[in-house]
Coordinates of C-alpha atoms in Angstrom, one line a residue:
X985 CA -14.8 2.1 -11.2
X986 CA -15.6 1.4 -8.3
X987 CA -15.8 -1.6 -5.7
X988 CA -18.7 -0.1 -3.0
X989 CA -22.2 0.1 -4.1
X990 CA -23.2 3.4 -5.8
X991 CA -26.3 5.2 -3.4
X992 CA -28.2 8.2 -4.1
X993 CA -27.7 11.5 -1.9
X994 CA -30.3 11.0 1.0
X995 CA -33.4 13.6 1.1
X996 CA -33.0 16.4 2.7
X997 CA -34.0 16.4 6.9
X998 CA -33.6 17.2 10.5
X999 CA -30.6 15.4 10.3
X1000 CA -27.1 15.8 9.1
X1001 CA -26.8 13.8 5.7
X1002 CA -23.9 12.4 4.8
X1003 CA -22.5 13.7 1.9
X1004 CA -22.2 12.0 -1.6
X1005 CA -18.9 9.9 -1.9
X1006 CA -15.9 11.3 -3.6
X1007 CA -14.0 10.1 -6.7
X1008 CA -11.2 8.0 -5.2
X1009 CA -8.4 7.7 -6.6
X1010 CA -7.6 4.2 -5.6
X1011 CA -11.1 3.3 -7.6
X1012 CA -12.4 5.9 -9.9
X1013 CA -9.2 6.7 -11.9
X1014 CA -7.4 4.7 -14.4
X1015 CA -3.8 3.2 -13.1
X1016 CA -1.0 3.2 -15.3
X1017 CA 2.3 0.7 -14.4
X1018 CA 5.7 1.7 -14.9
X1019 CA 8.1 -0.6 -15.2
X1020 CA 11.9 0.1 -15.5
X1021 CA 14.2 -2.9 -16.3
X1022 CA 18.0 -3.4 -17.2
X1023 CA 18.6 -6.5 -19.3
X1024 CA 21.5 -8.2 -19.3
X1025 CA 23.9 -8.2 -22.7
X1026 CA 22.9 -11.0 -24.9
X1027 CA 19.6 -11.6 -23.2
X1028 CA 17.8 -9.4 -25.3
X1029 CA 16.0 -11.9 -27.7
X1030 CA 14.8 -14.3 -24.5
X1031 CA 14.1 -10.8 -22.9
X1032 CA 11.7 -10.3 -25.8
X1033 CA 10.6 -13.4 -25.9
X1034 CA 9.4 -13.7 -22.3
X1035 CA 7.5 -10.6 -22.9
X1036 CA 5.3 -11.6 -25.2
X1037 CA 4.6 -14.2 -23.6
X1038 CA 4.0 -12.5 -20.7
X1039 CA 1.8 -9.9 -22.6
X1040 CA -0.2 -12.4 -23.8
X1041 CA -1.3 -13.6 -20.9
X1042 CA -1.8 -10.3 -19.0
X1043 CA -4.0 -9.7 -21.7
X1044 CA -6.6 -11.8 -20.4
X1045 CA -7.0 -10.7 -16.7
X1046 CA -10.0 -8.7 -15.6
X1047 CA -9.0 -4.6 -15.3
X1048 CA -5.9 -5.2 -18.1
X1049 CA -6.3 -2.1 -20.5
X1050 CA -3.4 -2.2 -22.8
X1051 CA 0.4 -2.3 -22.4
X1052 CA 3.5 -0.9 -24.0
X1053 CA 7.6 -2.3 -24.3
X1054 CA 10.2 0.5 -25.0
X1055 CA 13.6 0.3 -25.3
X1056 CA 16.2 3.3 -24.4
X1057 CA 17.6 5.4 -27.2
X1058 CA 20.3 6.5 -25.0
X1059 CA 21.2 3.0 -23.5
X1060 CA 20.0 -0.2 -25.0
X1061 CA 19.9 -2.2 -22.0
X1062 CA 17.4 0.0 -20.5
X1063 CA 13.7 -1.1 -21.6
X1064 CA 10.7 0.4 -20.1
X1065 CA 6.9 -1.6 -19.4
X1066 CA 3.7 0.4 -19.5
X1067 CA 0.3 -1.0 -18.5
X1068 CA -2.5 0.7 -18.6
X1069 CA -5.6 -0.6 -15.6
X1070 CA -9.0 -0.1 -15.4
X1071 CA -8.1 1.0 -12.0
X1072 CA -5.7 -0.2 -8.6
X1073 CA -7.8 -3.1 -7.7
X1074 CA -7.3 -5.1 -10.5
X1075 CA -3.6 -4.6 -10.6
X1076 CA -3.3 -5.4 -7.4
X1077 CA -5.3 -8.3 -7.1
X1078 CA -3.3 -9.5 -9.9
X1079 CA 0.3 -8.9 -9.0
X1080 CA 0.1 -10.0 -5.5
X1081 CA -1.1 -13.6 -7.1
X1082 CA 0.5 -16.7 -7.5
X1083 CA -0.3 -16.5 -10.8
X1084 CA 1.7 -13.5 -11.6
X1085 CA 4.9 -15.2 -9.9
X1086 CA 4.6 -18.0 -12.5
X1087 CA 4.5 -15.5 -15.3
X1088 CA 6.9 -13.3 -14.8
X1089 CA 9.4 -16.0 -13.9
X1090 CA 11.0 -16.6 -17.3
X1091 CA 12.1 -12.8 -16.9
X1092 CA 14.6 -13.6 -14.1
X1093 CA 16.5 -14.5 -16.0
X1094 CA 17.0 -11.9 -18.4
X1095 CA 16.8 -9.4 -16.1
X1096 CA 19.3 -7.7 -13.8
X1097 CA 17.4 -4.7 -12.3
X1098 CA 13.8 -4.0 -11.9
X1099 CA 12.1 -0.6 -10.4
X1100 CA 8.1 -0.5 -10.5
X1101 CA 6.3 2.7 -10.4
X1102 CA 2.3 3.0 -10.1
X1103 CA 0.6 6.1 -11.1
X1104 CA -3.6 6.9 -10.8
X1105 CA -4.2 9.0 -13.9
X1106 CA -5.8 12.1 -13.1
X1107 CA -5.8 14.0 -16.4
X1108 CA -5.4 13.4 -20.2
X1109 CA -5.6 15.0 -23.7
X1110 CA -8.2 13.6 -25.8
X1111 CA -7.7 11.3 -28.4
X1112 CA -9.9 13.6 -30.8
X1113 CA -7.3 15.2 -32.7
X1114 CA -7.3 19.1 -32.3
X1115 CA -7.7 21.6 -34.8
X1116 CA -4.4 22.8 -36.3
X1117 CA -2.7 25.5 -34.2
X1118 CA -5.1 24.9 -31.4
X1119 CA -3.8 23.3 -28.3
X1120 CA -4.5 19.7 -27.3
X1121 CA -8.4 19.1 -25.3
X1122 CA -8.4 17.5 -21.8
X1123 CA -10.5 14.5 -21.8
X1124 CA -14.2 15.1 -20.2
X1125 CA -13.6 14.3 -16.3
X1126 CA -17.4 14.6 -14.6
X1127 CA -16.3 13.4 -11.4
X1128 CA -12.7 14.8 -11.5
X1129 CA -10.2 13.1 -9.1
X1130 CA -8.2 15.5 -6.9
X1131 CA -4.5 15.6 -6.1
X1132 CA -3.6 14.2 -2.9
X1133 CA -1.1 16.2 -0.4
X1134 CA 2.5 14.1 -0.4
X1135 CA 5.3 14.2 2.3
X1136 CA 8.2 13.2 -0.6
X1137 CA 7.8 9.6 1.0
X1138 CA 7.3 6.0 0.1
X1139 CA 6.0 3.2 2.1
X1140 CA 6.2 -0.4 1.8
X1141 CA 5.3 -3.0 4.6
X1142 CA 5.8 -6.6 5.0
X1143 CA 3.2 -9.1 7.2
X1144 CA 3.5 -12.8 8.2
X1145 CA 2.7 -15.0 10.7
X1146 CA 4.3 -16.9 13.6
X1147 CA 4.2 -19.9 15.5
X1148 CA 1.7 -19.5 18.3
X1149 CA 3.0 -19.7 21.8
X1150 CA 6.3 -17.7 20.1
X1151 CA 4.7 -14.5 20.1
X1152 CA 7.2 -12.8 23.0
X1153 CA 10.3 -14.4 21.9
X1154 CA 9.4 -12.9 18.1
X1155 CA 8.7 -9.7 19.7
X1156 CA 11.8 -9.6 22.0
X1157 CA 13.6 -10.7 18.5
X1158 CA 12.4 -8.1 16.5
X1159 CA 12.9 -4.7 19.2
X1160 CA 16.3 -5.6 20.6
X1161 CA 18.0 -5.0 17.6
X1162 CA 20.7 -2.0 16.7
X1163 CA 19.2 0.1 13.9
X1164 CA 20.7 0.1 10.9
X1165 CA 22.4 2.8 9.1
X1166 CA 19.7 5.1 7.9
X1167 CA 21.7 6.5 4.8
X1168 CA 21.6 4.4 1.8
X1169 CA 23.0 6.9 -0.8
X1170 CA 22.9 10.4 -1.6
X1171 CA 19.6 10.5 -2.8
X1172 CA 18.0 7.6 -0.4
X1173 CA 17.7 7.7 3.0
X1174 CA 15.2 5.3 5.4
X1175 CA 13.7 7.4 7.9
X1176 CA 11.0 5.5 9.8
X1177 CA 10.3 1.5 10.7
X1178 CA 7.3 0.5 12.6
X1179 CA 6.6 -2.7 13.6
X1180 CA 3.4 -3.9 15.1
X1181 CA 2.2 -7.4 16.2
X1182 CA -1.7 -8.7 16.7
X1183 CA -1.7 -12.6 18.0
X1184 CA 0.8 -14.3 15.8
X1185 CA 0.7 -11.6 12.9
X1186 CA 4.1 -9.4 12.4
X1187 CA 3.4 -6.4 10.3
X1188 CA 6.6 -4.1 9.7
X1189 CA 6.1 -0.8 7.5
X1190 CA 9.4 0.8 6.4
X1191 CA 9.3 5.2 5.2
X1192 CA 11.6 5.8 3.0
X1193 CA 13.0 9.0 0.8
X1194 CA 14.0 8.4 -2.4
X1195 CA 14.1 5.2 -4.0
X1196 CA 12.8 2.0 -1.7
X1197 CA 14.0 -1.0 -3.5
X1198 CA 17.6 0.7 -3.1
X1199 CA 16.5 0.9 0.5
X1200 CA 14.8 -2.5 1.2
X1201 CA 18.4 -4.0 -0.6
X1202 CA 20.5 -1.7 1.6
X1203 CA 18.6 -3.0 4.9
X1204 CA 19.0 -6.9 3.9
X1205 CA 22.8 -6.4 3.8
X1206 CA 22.8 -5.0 7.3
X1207 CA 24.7 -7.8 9.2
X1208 CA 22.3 -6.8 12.1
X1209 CA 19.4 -7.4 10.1
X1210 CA 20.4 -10.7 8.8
X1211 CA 21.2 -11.9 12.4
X1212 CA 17.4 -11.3 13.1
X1213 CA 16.1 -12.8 9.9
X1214 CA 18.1 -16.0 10.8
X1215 CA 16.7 -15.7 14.5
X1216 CA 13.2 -15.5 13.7
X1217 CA 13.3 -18.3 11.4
X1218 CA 12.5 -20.9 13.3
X1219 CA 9.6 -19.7 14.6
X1220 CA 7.9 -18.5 11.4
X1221 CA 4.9 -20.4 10.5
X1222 CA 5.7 -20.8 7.1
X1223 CA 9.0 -21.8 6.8
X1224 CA 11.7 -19.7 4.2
X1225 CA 15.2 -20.3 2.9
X1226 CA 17.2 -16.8 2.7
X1227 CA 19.7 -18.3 1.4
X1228 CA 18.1 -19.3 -1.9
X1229 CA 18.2 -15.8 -4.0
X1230 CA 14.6 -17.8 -5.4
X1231 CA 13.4 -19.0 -2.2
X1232 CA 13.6 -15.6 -0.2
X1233 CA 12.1 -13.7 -3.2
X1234 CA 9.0 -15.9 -3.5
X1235 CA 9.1 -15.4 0.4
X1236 CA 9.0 -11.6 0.1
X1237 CA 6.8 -11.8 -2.4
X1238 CA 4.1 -13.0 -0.7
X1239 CA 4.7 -11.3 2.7
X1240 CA 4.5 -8.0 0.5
X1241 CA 1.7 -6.0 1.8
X1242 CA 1.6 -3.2 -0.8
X1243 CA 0.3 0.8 -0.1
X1244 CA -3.1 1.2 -1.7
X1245 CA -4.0 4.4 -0.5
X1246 CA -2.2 7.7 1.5
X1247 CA -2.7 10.9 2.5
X1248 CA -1.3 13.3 4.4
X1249 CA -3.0 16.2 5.7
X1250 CA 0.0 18.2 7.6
X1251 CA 3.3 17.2 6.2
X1252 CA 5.2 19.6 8.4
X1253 CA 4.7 16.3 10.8
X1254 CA 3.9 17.9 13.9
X1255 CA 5.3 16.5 17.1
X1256 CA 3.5 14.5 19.5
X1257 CA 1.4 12.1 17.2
X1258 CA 0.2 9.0 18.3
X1259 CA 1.0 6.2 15.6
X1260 CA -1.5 3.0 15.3
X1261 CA -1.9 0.3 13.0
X1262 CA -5.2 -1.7 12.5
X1263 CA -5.6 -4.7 11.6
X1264 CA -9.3 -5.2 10.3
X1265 CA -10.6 -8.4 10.2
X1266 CA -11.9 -8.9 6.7
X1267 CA -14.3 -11.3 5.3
X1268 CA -13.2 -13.2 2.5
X1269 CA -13.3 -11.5 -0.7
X1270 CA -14.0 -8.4 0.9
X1271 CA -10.4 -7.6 1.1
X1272 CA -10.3 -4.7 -1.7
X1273 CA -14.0 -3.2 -1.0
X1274 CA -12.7 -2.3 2.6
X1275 CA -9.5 -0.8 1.3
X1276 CA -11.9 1.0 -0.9
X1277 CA -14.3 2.4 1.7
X1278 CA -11.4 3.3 4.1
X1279 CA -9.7 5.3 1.4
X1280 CA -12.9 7.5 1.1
X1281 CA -13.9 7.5 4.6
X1282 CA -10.2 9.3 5.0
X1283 CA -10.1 11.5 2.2
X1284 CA -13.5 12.5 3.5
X1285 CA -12.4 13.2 7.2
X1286 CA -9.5 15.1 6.4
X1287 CA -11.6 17.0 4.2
X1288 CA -14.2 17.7 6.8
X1289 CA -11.2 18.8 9.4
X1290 CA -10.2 21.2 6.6
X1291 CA -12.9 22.9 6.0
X1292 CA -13.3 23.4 9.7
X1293 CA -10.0 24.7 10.6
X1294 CA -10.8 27.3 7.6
X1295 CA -13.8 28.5 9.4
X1296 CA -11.8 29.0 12.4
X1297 CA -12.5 25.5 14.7
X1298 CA -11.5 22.5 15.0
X1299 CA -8.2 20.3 13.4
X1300 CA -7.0 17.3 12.3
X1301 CA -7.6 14.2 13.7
X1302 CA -5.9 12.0 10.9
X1303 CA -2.4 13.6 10.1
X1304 CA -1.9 11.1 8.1
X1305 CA -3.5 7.6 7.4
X1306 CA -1.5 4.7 5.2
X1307 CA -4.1 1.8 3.8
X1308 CA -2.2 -1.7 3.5
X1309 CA -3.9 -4.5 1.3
X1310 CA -3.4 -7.8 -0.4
X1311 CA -6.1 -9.7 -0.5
X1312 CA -8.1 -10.0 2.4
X1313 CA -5.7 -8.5 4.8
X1314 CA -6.2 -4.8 5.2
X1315 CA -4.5 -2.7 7.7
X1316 CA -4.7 1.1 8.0
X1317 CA -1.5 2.8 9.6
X1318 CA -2.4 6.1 11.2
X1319 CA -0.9 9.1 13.0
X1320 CA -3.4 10.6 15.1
X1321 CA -3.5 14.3 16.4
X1322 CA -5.6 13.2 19.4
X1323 CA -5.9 10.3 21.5
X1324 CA -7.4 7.1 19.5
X1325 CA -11.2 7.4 22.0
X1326 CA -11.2 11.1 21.5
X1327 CA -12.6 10.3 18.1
X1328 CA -13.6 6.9 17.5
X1329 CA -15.7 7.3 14.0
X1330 CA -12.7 8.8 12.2
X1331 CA -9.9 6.9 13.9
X1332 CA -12.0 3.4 12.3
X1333 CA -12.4 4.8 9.0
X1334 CA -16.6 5.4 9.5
X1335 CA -17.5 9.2 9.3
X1336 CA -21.4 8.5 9.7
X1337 CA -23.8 5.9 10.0
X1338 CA -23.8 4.9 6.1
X1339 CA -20.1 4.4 6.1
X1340 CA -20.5 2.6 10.0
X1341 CA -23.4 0.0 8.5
X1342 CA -21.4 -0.2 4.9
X1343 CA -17.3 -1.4 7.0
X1344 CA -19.9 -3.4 9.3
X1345 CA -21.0 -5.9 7.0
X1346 CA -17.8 -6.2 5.2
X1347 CA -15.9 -7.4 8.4
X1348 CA -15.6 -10.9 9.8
X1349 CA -17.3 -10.7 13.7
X1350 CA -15.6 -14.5 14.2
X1351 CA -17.2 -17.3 15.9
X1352 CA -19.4 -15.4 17.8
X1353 CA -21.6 -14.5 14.2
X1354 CA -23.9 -11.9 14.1
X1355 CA -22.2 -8.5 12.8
X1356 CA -19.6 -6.1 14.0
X1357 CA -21.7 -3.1 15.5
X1358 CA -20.4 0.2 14.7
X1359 CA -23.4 2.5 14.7
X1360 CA -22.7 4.0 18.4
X1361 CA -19.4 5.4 20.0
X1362 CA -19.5 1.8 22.5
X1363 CA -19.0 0.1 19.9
X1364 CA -16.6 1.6 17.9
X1365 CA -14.4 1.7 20.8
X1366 CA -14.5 -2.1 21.3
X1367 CA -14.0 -2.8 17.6
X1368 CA -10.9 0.0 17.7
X1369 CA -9.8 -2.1 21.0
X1370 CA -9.9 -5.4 19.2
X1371 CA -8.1 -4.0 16.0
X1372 CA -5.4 -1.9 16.9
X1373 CA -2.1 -3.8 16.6
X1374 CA 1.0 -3.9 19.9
X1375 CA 3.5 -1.9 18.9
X1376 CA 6.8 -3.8 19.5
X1377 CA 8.9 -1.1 17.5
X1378 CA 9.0 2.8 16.3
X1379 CA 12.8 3.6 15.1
X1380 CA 13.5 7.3 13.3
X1381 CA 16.7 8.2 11.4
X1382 CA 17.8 11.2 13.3
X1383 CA 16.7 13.9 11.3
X1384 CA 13.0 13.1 10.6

């Protein structure tokens, strides 16, 4: 379901209507949670334990469908958590909560190894059962989801907040660092960190191929790494203990700033793209229902640009277009095939004057009150100039 108001197609007139919105995936399909866990030997009765306490209390929060515990055939340490969601919201909302870091604390300590997956479901057979010999149904879809384009990446970012007045000594911190060893495996390799700052806000976004908690562990060992952690400590407005294997998670926990939505519309990743990250400033509670409009507004754009380039014009703007969220901190990570002006609707998420009036009112215009104008091209480019983040670093493995 989802989070922006449902409208009516306009009437028909002398001007171009916008067209109706799309089912989004982040909001119109169903999310199912995969989580893989190793247990450690002897644990497996606290393991079991923990869960249904856990499950219990899942149970009750808003979106929760149903879940499912497995344990391997093959291996019995291996034991597999499905969740079903009314959609990605919900989850979210939910895991990025303090409340979920109580709950899932008496796992720690039956757990050695964690890997979550999160999947939109697109299709599914009916439960009707079919008629012998005939082959399952598909479940009635009337506003079918599409497939979205992938580049065989994951992304991940981090956000938090400095001490004010220690903005340039974070930012000279955080850029004059050696790079650290791009391979992680044979299968994992980190191929792209960008890091952006706006005021006292840090946000770091890390592309990775193949698996990313294998990557995120391989970049904390980095001795480099660590010597910036420690250097940056100090000035961090909310102060951490890396040290403490509990401490730092909590830490990362919190500073987690999870994908909600991507595309990509070229994944050959052609050369000369501009990279920006925007930080919009949300109103609170409205933290989700932007994530949700910028999601459509981009599947919508890259849409449009399609269908032009088909009819022989035109091309993309948005190459590709990463939404951010946890709570009310959105930011939308883009690489742009033309200059950020060149196209200020598309480049702030707004493809027309509904979607403009619709991101206006969900946005906090600060003390000066009133609301964030975004019906002309003026002001679009002073919100896009107030919301698009310093880039302090843009490091590439050597092959990507």
């Amino acid at each position: 379901m989802s989070t922006l108001p449902k409208t009516s197609r306009p009437a028909k007139s002398t001007t171009t209507a916008e067209p109706p919105p799309r089912p989004s995936m982040l909001t119109d399909a169903r999310l199912r949670v995969v989580l893989l866990v190793s247990v450690h030997a002897g644990a497996e009765e606290r393991f079991l334990d923990a869960y249904d306490q856990l499950s219990q209390q899942v149970a009750a929060v808003p979106g929760h469908i149903s879940d499912q515990l497995c344990q391997s055939i093959e291996n019995p340490s291996q034991w597999l958590i499905t969740s079903e969601w009314e959609s990605a919201p919900p989850f979210l909302s939910w895991v990025e909560s303090p409340a979920h870091r109580e709950m899932v604390k008496p796992l720690h300590g039956c757990v050695e190894d964690t890997r979550s997956l999160r999947f939109s479901v697109l299709r599914e057979t009916s439960a009707a059962e079919p008629a012998q010999g005939a082959p399952g149904r598909r479940a009635a879809a009337p506003g079918r989801v599409a497939p979205r384009v992938g580049d065989g990446l994951v992304r991940h970012a981090l956000t938090f907040t400095v001490k004010p007045g220690s903005e340039q000594t974070v930012a000279k911190i955080l850029s004059d660092y050696a790079a650290p060893e791009a391979r992680v495996d044979d299968t994992t390799r980190l191929c792209r960190t960008s890091l952006f700052m706006s005021g006292n806000r840090v946000v770091r976004a890390v592309e990775v191929k193949g698996d990313l908690v294998a990557a995120l562990r391989h970049v904390a060992r980095q001795p480099e790494v660590r010597a910036v952690e420690e250097a940056i400590n100090p000035h961090l407005e909310e102060d951490r203990d890396l040290d403490d294997p509990e401490a730092a998670r909590d830490f990362f926990m919190r500073a987690a700033l999870p994908v909600v939505h991507h595309l990509t519309a070229d994944p050959s990743r052609p050369p000369n793209l501009r990279r920006h990250m925007l930080l919009y400033p949300v109103k609170t509670g409205c933290g989700p229902a932007v994530a949700s409009l910028l999601a459509r507004q981009d599947d919508l754009a890259v849409s449009k640009a399609k269908a032009a380039m088909e009819s022989g014009g035109g091309q993309h703007t948005i190459v590709s277009s990463t939404v951010f969220q946890r709570d009310d901190i959105v930011v939308r990570m883009v690489d742009m095939g033309v200059p950020l002006e060149r196209d200020p609707a598309v480049a702030a998420g707004v493809s027309g004057p509904r979607a403009a009036a619709v991101l206006g009112r969900l946005l906090d215009p600060g003390a000066g009150g009133g609301r964030i104008d975004l019906s002309g091209e003026a002001g679009l480019r002073r919100f896009l100039a107030d919301c698009d983040m310093e880039p302090v670093t843009d490091r590439r493995a050597a092959d990507y």
